[in-house]
Coordinates of C-alpha atoms and ligand atoms in Angstrom, one line a residue:
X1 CA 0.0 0.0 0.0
X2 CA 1.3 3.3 -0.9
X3 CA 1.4 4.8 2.1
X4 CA -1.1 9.0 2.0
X5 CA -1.3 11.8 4.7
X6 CA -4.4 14.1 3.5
X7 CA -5.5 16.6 5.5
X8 CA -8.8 19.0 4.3
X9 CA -9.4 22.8 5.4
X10 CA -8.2 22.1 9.1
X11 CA -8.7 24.5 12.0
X12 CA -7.1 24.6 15.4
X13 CA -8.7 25.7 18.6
X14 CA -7.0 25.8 22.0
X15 CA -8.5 26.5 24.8
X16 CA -10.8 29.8 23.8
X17 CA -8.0 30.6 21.2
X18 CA -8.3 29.7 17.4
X19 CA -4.7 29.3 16.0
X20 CA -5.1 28.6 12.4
X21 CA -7.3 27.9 9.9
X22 CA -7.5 26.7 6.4
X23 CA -4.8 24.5 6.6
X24 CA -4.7 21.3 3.9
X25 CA -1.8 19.5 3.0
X26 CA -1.5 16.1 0.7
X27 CA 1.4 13.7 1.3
X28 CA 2.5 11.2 -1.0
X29 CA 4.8 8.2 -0.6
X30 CA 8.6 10.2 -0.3
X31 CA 7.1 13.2 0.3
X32 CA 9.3 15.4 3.1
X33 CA 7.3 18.7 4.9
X34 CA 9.2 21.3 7.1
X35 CA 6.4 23.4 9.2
X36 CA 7.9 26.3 10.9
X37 CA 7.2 28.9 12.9
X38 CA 7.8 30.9 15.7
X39 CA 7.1 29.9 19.5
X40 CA 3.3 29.3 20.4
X41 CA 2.4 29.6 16.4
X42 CA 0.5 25.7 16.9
X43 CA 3.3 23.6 15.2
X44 CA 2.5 20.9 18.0
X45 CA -0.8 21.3 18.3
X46 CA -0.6 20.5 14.0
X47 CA 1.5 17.7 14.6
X48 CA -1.3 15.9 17.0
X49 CA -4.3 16.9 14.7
X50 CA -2.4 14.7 12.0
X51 CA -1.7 11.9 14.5
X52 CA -5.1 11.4 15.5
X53 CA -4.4 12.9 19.1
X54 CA -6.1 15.9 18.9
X55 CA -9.4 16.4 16.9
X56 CA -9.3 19.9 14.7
X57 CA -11.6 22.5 14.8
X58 CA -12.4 22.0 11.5
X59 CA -12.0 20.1 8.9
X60 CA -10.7 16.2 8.6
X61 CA -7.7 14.3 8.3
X62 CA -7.2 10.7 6.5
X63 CA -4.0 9.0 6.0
X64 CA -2.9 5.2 4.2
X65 CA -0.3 3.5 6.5
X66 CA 0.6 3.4 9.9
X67 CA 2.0 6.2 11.6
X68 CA 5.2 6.5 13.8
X69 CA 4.9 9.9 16.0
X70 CA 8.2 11.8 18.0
X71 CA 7.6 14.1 20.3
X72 CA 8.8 15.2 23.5
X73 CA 6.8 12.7 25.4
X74 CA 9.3 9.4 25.9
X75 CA 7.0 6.6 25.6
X76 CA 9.7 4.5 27.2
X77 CA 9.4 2.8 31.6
X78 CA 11.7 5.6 32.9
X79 CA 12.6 2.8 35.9
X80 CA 13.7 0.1 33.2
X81 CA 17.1 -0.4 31.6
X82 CA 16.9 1.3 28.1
X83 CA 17.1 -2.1 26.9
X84 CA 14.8 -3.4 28.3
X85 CA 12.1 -0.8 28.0
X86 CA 12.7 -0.4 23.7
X87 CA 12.6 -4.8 23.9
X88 CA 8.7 -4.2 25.2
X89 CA 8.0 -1.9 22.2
X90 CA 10.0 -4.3 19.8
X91 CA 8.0 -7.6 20.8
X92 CA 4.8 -5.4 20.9
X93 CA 5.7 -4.1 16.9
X94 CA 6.7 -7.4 16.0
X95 CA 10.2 -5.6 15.1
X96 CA 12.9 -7.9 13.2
X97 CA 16.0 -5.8 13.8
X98 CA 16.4 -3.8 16.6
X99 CA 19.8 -3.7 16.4
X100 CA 20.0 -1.9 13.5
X101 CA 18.5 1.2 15.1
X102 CA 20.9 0.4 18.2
X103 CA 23.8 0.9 15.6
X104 CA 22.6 4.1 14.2
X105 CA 21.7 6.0 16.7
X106 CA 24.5 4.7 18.9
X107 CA 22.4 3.5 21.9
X108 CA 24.6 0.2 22.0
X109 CA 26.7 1.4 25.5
X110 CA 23.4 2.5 26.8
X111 CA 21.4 -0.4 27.2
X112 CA 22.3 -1.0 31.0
X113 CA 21.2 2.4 31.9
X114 CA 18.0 3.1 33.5
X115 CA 15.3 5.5 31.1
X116 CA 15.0 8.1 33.8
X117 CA 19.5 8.8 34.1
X118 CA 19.7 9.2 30.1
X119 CA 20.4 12.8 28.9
X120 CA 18.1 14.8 26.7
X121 CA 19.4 14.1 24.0
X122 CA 20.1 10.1 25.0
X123 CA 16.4 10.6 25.7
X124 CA 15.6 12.0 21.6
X125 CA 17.9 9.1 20.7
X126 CA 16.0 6.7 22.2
X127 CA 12.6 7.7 20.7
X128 CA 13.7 7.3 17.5
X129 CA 15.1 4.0 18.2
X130 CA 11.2 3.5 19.0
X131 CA 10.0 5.1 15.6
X132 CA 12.4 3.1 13.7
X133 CA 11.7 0.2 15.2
X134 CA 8.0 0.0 14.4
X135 CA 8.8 0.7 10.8
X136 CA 6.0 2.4 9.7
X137 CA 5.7 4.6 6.8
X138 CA 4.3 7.9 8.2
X139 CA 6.9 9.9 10.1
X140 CA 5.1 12.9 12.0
X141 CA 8.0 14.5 13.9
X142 CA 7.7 17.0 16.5
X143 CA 11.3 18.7 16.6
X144 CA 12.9 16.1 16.7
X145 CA 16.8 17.5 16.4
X146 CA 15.6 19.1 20.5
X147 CA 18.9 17.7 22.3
X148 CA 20.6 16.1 19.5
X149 CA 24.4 17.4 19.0
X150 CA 25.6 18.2 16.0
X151 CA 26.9 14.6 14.7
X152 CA 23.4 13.0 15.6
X153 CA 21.4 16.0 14.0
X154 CA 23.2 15.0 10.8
X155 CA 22.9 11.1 11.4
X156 CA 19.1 11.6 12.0
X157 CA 18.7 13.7 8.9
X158 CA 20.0 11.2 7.0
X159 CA 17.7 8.8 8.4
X160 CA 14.8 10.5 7.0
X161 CA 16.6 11.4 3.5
X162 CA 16.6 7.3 3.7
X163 CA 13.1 7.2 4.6
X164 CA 11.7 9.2 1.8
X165 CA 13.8 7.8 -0.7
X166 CA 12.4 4.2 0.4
X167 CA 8.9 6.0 -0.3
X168 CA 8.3 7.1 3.0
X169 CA 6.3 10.4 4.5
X170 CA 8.4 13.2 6.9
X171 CA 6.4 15.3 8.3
X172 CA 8.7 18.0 10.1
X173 CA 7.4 20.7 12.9
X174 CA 10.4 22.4 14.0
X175 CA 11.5 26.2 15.0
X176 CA 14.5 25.7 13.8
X177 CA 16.6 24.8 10.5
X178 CA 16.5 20.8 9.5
X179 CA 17.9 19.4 6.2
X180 CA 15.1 17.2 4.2
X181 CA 14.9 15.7 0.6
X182 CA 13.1 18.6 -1.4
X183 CA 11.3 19.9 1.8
X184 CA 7.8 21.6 1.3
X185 CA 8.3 24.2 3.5
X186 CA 5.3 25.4 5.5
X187 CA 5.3 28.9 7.2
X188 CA 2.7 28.1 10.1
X189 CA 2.0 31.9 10.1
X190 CA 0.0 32.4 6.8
X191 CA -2.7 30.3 8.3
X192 CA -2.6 32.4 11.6
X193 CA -6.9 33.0 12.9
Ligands
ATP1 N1 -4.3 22.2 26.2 C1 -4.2 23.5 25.9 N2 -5.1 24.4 26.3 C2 -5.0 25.7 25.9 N3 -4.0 26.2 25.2 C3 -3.1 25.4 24.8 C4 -3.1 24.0 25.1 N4 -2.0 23.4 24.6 C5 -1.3 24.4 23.9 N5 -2.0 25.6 24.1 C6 -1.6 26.8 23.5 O1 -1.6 26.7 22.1 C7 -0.6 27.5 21.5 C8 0.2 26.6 20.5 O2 0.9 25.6 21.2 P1 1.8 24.6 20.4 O3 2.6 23.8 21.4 O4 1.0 23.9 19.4 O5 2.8 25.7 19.6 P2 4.2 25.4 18.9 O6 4.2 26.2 17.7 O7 4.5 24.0 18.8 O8 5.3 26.1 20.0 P3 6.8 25.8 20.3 O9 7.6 26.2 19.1 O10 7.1 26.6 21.5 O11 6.9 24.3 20.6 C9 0.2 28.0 22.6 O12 -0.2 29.4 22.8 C10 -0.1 27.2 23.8 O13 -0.1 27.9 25.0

């Protein structure tokens, strides 16, 4: 199955504010998006809309494939070794090789060390060892270079250049700069209530 993001004509309300409106986007398989914007603009709030976690204002959202979500939540048991916490998700996802995403995001010397003592940007690591693990086509991506130094930032943007080229969807909120394959580039702001 090819995998398809759509969303139609989407409005955002939080609380008693609305932050944008007439928003649609289509996705296609390889397809990479960069939203941006400044602090507060609703770049999260967009992110969860797609994912299902938040219901819009307005408007709809239908997507092909299963989607794989990063944010700054880490789904991981903070009280487990790391390795033990991503094996529950990899028996749960039916994932084949989980060391591979051990060896690129180099979380091999980590797997000992309890959830809650990794760093923030151990922390990102990890949740991405959790999105590549589940292999799904649909990346939605909630700034996801937060914490990363310099060397991972560049090993995780290849990691979606990888992605799209193998036909899967990016999906990119994120303040700051990040280097896609031919990014549409969203400015959050022109859809501003
Ligand atoms: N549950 C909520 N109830 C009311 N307002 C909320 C709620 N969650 C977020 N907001 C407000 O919605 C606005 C958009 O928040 P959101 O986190 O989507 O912005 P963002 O563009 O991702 O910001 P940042 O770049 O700082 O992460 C903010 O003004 C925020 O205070």
């Amino acid at each position: 199955m090819q995998p398809r993001l759509v969303a139609k004509d989407i409005a955002c309300r939080r609380g008693e504010r609305l932050l944008f409106r007439g928003f649609s986007l289509t996705c296609d398989e390889g397809a990479a998006v960069h939203v941006t914007g400044a602090n507060g603009i609703g770049k999260s709030s967009l992110i969860r809309i797609l994912a299902g976690l938040l219901h819009p204002f307005t408007g709809s959202v239908d997507h092909a494939g299963a989607m794989g979500l990063v944010d700054e939540r880490l789904a991981l048991d903070a009280n487990l070794p790391l390795g033990k916490a991503l094996a529950f998700w990899e028996a749960l996802d039916g994932c084949t090789h989980p060391g591979r995403a051990l060896e690129l995001l180099q979380l091999d010397p980590l797997m000992e060390v309890p959830v809650r003592y990794l760093s923030t940007g151990q922390k990102k690591r990890a949740a991405l060892a959790r999105l590549l693990n589940r292999n799904c086509p649909i990346w939605l991506l909630d700034e996801p270079l937060n914490g990363l130094d310099s060397h991972a930032q560049a090993a995780f943007e290849a990691l979606i250049a990888q992605h799209c080229a193998g036909g899967g969807i990016a999906i990119v909120a994120s303040h700051q700069p990040i280097a896609l394959p031919a990014p549409q580039v969203i400015q959050l702001a022109e859809y501003a209530a």
